[in-house]
Amino acid sequence: MFKRIMVPVDLTHADRLAKALNVAGDLAAHYGARLIYVGVTASTPSSIAHTPHEYGEKLAAFAKAQGLAAGVEAESHPVISHDPAVDLDPALVKAVSEVDADLVVMASHIPGLADHFWPSNGGTIASRAAVSVMVVR
Amino acid sequence: MSDTPESTDQGIPAPEGAADIIETDYEIGQDNFEAQIGPFGLDVHNPVFAISGAVVIAFVFYTLALPEQAGSIFSWLFSFATKTFDWFFLGAANIFVIFCLLLIVTPVGSVRLGGAEATPDYGYAGWFAMLFAAGMGIGLMFFGVLEPVYHMAVSSPLGVPSPFDADGNLIPENVDAAKAMGLAATIFHWGLHPWAIYAVMALALALFSYNKGLPLTVRSAFYPLLGERVWGWWGHIIDILAVFATLFGLATSLGFGAQQVNAGLNHVFGLPIGATMQVLIITFITAIALVSVVRGLDGGVKVLSEINMVLAAALLIFVLLVGPTLMIFSDFASGLWNYLVDLVPLSNPVGREDTDFVQGWTSFYWAWWISWSPFVGMFIARVSRGRTVREFVICVLIIPSLVCVLWMAVFGGVAIDQVLSDPATSQVKANVIDSYNPPLSLFAMLEGLPMSSITSVLAVVLVIVFFVTSSDSGSLVIDTITAGGKVDAPVPQRVFWACFEGAVAIVLLLSAGGLSSLQSMVISTGLPFTLVLLVMCIAIWRGLQAERRL
């Protein structure tokens, strides 16, 4: 049913993603799909990496480890954004078509008051992406 | 750098190529405090965020509680800095210009910001619009008419006499020299020197962030000198000082800007001049800035900067066409020529006899540009990744200087022409020479041209848009510094800083003399930052040499 599953990840908070990562791994194993881990970074140094290049390497290593754990093929797709704090959602929506995904599995927080002002990433992606989106809480 | 793993070759715009990463155990964001306050996320540097906020509030309270004492202390500090250290400011600024010119002609100019194979984040048009709007935009509106006329007739740079005698009668034999000096002295204050100051700060930040991998904050440029200590209190103090200068610089200029907009609205629409009106203007400017803040760098500041450029170019071309066009072109050429001829005597730091001009104007300007440099430099650095050092310096130093020459030749040239051709009825003369009324000087000049009701509205809009841009880019910069160099901290933090800045401006506006006394305070921060910039020159040079060896 699904061939390419995109998993947006925030490497800074990888520990909070465990549930979504497991779900994505299980789904990929079930459908024999390929996992594509997408990470968005700025061109300035971050807590994860000094340069966009280094970020790409870390994301690739992360994808490889996740793929091995789930027993499926995995790849990574780093995206560079001028202003990730604001451009995260559009960057992820764009990535869906760039990586040719047919399903997005992503973690999201429990909706709260702030979502009326700053909608959650999961909610925005689900409403804008052309493919199925599974938001894991 | 190791080989690129197969799976990462998509998504990254280009391979980064060789760069000399500084190895440090410090991890960006390691000192950050993350929390959820009510519905909003928070990710700020501890203690830079808290102390900067507290210090700003403390200063505002002090200024409000003891306005006279604060006023006298700050104005003493201001005149101490600009009068006692005039030689220091002038000398240092000359060093920055020479340093930047050296960067263009020496081999280090070929080093690319972001690694040997990085590609520019922005095209030339968007990049130039942003650095220009952040760099001086609003000042051109405020001083474009005022300064050329004032230097021609009142301040006597290098002892060149005024074309008017004490009774306001024209002295024909003084006219040519005074006119040339009016433009040359103005271009001097808006040309190579200020842009060299910005270029040094911006280059230091860009180099240590994009090539060395350190966080995008002011302290990073001190790594070669302070080493790991830069992550401790030394660094905290540098960053807090930068936040302080940026926030108060923006708040005070927002306050003064509100007065200019108010004067303009009064001039054009007859709206009342007063505190209520000015508070409304600040609120309005902050509200538009918030929309832009939420839209981010590409959707907000970049779009605003491009609107600025288009509007400013429209106003410039209009004045050029309806004004005495041929005379303006000759003013441009002669202004540029006289600037180059007078550049050395005007920038001479010692043994000057025109002390009023040197201390009251040049030294004031240099301190002002330097106190603004953390803000403008951070912002320029943020958008300049992928340029070579040579390209960077040419675009941050030479091209903006030429644009300023053109602007001053057009606005100043027309204004000077109005003053000299018909002194009796000239509104510019009435508002600059006879009485000193800076906010009205631009409108007075436009009054002397056709369709002044349209151009004055355009000028008011332009002033507002320039301020919105400053407020937006300022919030971005303050947020990055107070988040320890993180550029992806939650957006509500930027909203907070934009509102805070507007609130500080309103509070200061409502207190008698609050704005000017804090502006004096801000300009005084130019003194420590001059040292910071001099140190940065050394750090840049060393850093670039290391890049060259790769």
PDB file of C-alpha atoms in Angstrom, chain B residues 117-223:
ATOM      1  CA  GLU B 117      32.119  25.575  -2.154  1.00  0.00           C
ATOM      2  CA  ALA B 118      29.203  27.229  -0.382  1.00  0.00           C
ATOM      3  CA  THR B 119      26.643  28.982  -2.574  1.00  0.00           C
ATOM      4  CA  PRO B 120      25.037  32.331  -1.685  1.00  0.00           C
ATOM      5  CA  ASP B 121      21.801  32.117   0.297  1.00  0.00           C
ATOM      6  CA  TYR B 122      20.347  35.177  -1.442  1.00  0.00           C
ATOM      7  CA  GLY B 123      20.563  36.754  -4.893  1.00  0.00           C
ATOM      8  CA  TYR B 124      22.210  40.168  -5.266  1.00  0.00           C
ATOM      9  CA  ALA B 125      18.989  42.222  -5.311  1.00  0.00           C
ATOM     10  CA  GLY B 126      17.432  40.739  -2.163  1.00  0.00           C
ATOM     11  CA  TRP B 127      20.758  40.668  -0.348  1.00  0.00           C
ATOM     12  CA  PHE B 128      21.613  44.273  -1.145  1.00  0.00           C
ATOM     13  CA  ALA B 129      18.108  45.477  -0.259  1.00  0.00           C
ATOM     14  CA  MET B 130      18.337  43.821   3.149  1.00  0.00           C
ATOM     15  CA  LEU B 131      21.776  45.059   4.074  1.00  0.00           C
ATOM     16  CA  PHE B 132      20.998  48.557   2.935  1.00  0.00           C
ATOM     17  CA  ALA B 133      17.649  48.786   4.729  1.00  0.00           C
ATOM     18  CA  ALA B 134      19.208  47.478   7.947  1.00  0.00           C
ATOM     19  CA  GLY B 135      22.318  49.630   7.579  1.00  0.00           C
ATOM     20  CA  MET B 136      21.005  53.132   7.266  1.00  0.00           C
ATOM     21  CA  GLY B 137      17.660  53.359   5.509  1.00  0.00           C
ATOM     22  CA  ILE B 138      15.938  55.590   7.980  1.00  0.00           C
ATOM     23  CA  GLY B 139      18.890  57.923   8.524  1.00  0.00           C
ATOM     24  CA  LEU B 140      18.854  58.888   4.866  1.00  0.00           C
ATOM     25  CA  MET B 141      15.279  60.088   5.287  1.00  0.00           C
ATOM     26  CA  PHE B 142      16.109  62.040   8.402  1.00  0.00           C
ATOM     27  CA  PHE B 143      19.460  63.537   7.445  1.00  0.00           C
ATOM     28  CA  GLY B 144      19.401  63.591   3.625  1.00  0.00           C
ATOM     29  CA  VAL B 145      18.249  67.183   3.520  1.00  0.00           C
ATOM     30  CA  LEU B 146      19.280  68.384   6.940  1.00  0.00           C
ATOM     31  CA  GLU B 147      22.952  67.576   6.878  1.00  0.00           C
ATOM     32  CA  PRO B 148      24.171  68.918   3.510  1.00  0.00           C
ATOM     33  CA  VAL B 149      22.425  72.225   4.171  1.00  0.00           C
ATOM     34  CA  TYR B 150      23.634  72.419   7.744  1.00  0.00           C
ATOM     35  CA  HIS B 151      27.263  71.671   6.874  1.00  0.00           C
ATOM     36  CA  MET B 152      27.145  74.159   4.033  1.00  0.00           C
ATOM     37  CA  ALA B 153      25.749  77.001   6.113  1.00  0.00           C
ATOM     38  CA  VAL B 154      26.297  76.393   9.815  1.00  0.00           C
ATOM     39  CA  SER B 155      28.880  73.872  10.987  1.00  0.00           C
ATOM     40  CA  SER B 156      31.898  75.007   8.887  1.00  0.00           C
ATOM     41  CA  PRO B 157      33.784  71.721   8.383  1.00  0.00           C
ATOM     42  CA  LEU B 158      37.561  72.269   7.994  1.00  0.00           C
ATOM     43  CA  GLY B 159      36.871  75.952   8.599  1.00  0.00           C
ATOM     44  CA  VAL B 160      35.105  76.494   5.262  1.00  0.00           C
ATOM     45  CA  PRO B 161      33.016  79.645   5.849  1.00  0.00           C
ATOM     46  CA  SER B 162      29.236  79.865   5.513  1.00  0.00           C
ATOM     47  CA  PRO B 163      27.743  81.457   2.388  1.00  0.00           C
ATOM     48  CA  PHE B 164      25.510  83.553   4.676  1.00  0.00           C
ATOM     49  CA  ASP B 165      26.597  86.409   6.892  1.00  0.00           C
ATOM     50  CA  ALA B 166      25.220  86.966  10.385  1.00  0.00           C
ATOM     51  CA  ASP B 167      22.165  88.780   9.024  1.00  0.00           C
ATOM     52  CA  GLY B 168      21.358  86.000   6.591  1.00  0.00           C
ATOM     53  CA  ASN B 169      22.624  87.809   3.467  1.00  0.00           C
ATOM     54  CA  LEU B 170      24.338  85.761   0.781  1.00  0.00           C
ATOM     55  CA  ILE B 171      28.121  86.191   0.392  1.00  0.00           C
ATOM     56  CA  PRO B 172      28.600  85.196  -3.289  1.00  0.00           C
ATOM     57  CA  GLU B 173      32.339  84.441  -3.090  1.00  0.00           C
ATOM     58  CA  ASN B 174      31.777  81.815  -0.361  1.00  0.00           C
ATOM     59  CA  VAL B 175      29.058  79.931  -2.199  1.00  0.00           C
ATOM     60  CA  ASP B 176      31.027  77.449  -4.306  1.00  0.00           C
ATOM     61  CA  ALA B 177      33.372  76.251  -1.579  1.00  0.00           C
ATOM     62  CA  ALA B 178      30.573  76.000   1.008  1.00  0.00           C
ATOM     63  CA  LYS B 179      28.340  74.083  -1.356  1.00  0.00           C
ATOM     64  CA  ALA B 180      31.076  71.586  -2.182  1.00  0.00           C
ATOM     65  CA  MET B 181      31.923  71.144   1.492  1.00  0.00           C
ATOM     66  CA  GLY B 182      28.260  70.670   2.478  1.00  0.00           C
ATOM     67  CA  LEU B 183      28.002  67.625   0.236  1.00  0.00           C
ATOM     68  CA  ALA B 184      31.511  66.306   0.866  1.00  0.00           C
ATOM     69  CA  ALA B 185      31.141  66.435   4.664  1.00  0.00           C
ATOM     70  CA  THR B 186      27.757  64.693   4.512  1.00  0.00           C
ATOM     71  CA  ILE B 187      29.048  61.970   2.198  1.00  0.00           C
ATOM     72  CA  PHE B 188      31.969  61.568   4.595  1.00  0.00           C
ATOM     73  CA  HIS B 189      29.543  60.689   7.400  1.00  0.00           C
ATOM     74  CA  TRP B 190      27.510  58.288   5.257  1.00  0.00           C
ATOM     75  CA  GLY B 191      30.180  56.817   2.990  1.00  0.00           C
ATOM     76  CA  LEU B 192      33.098  54.482   3.502  1.00  0.00           C
ATOM     77  CA  HIS B 193      33.577  54.881   7.248  1.00  0.00           C
ATOM     78  CA  PRO B 194      30.167  53.728   8.539  1.00  0.00           C
ATOM     79  CA  TRP B 195      30.033  50.877   6.081  1.00  0.00           C
ATOM     80  CA  ALA B 196      33.544  49.784   7.020  1.00  0.00           C
ATOM     81  CA  ILE B 197      32.409  49.659  10.664  1.00  0.00           C
ATOM     82  CA  TYR B 198      29.471  47.434   9.719  1.00  0.00           C
ATOM     83  CA  ALA B 199      31.611  45.317   7.418  1.00  0.00           C
ATOM     84  CA  VAL B 200      34.122  44.510  10.174  1.00  0.00           C
ATOM     85  CA  MET B 201      31.421  43.437  12.626  1.00  0.00           C
ATOM     86  CA  ALA B 202      29.463  41.485  10.024  1.00  0.00           C
ATOM     87  CA  LEU B 203      32.513  39.768   8.601  1.00  0.00           C
ATOM     88  CA  ALA B 204      33.727  38.701  12.042  1.00  0.00           C
ATOM     89  CA  LEU B 205      30.353  37.167  12.881  1.00  0.00           C
ATOM     90  CA  ALA B 206      29.905  35.499   9.503  1.00  0.00           C
ATOM     91  CA  LEU B 207      33.431  34.082   9.450  1.00  0.00           C
ATOM     92  CA  PHE B 208      33.337  32.622  12.947  1.00  0.00           C
ATOM     93  CA  SER B 209      29.891  31.216  12.460  1.00  0.00           C
ATOM     94  CA  TYR B 210      29.887  29.885   8.896  1.00  0.00           C
ATOM     95  CA  ASN B 211      33.526  28.868   8.578  1.00  0.00           C
ATOM     96  CA  LYS B 212      34.514  28.129  12.148  1.00  0.00           C
ATOM     97  CA  GLY B 213      31.254  26.572  13.306  1.00  0.00           C
ATOM     98  CA  LEU B 214      30.736  28.768  16.371  1.00  0.00           C
ATOM     99  CA  PRO B 215      27.293  30.080  17.371  1.00  0.00           C
ATOM    100  CA  LEU B 216      26.012  33.191  15.606  1.00  0.00           C
ATOM    101  CA  THR B 217      26.526  35.597  18.502  1.00  0.00           C
ATOM    102  CA  VAL B 218      28.916  38.481  19.055  1.00  0.00           C
ATOM    103  CA  ARG B 219      31.044  36.576  21.566  1.00  0.00           C
ATOM    104  CA  SER B 220      32.130  33.997  18.971  1.00  0.00           C
ATOM    105  CA  ALA B 221      34.460  36.476  17.273  1.00  0.00           C
ATOM    106  CA  PHE B 222      36.461  36.582  20.493  1.00  0.00           C
ATOM    107  CA  TYR B 223      37.245  32.904  20.493  1.00  0.00           C
TER     108      TYR B 223
END
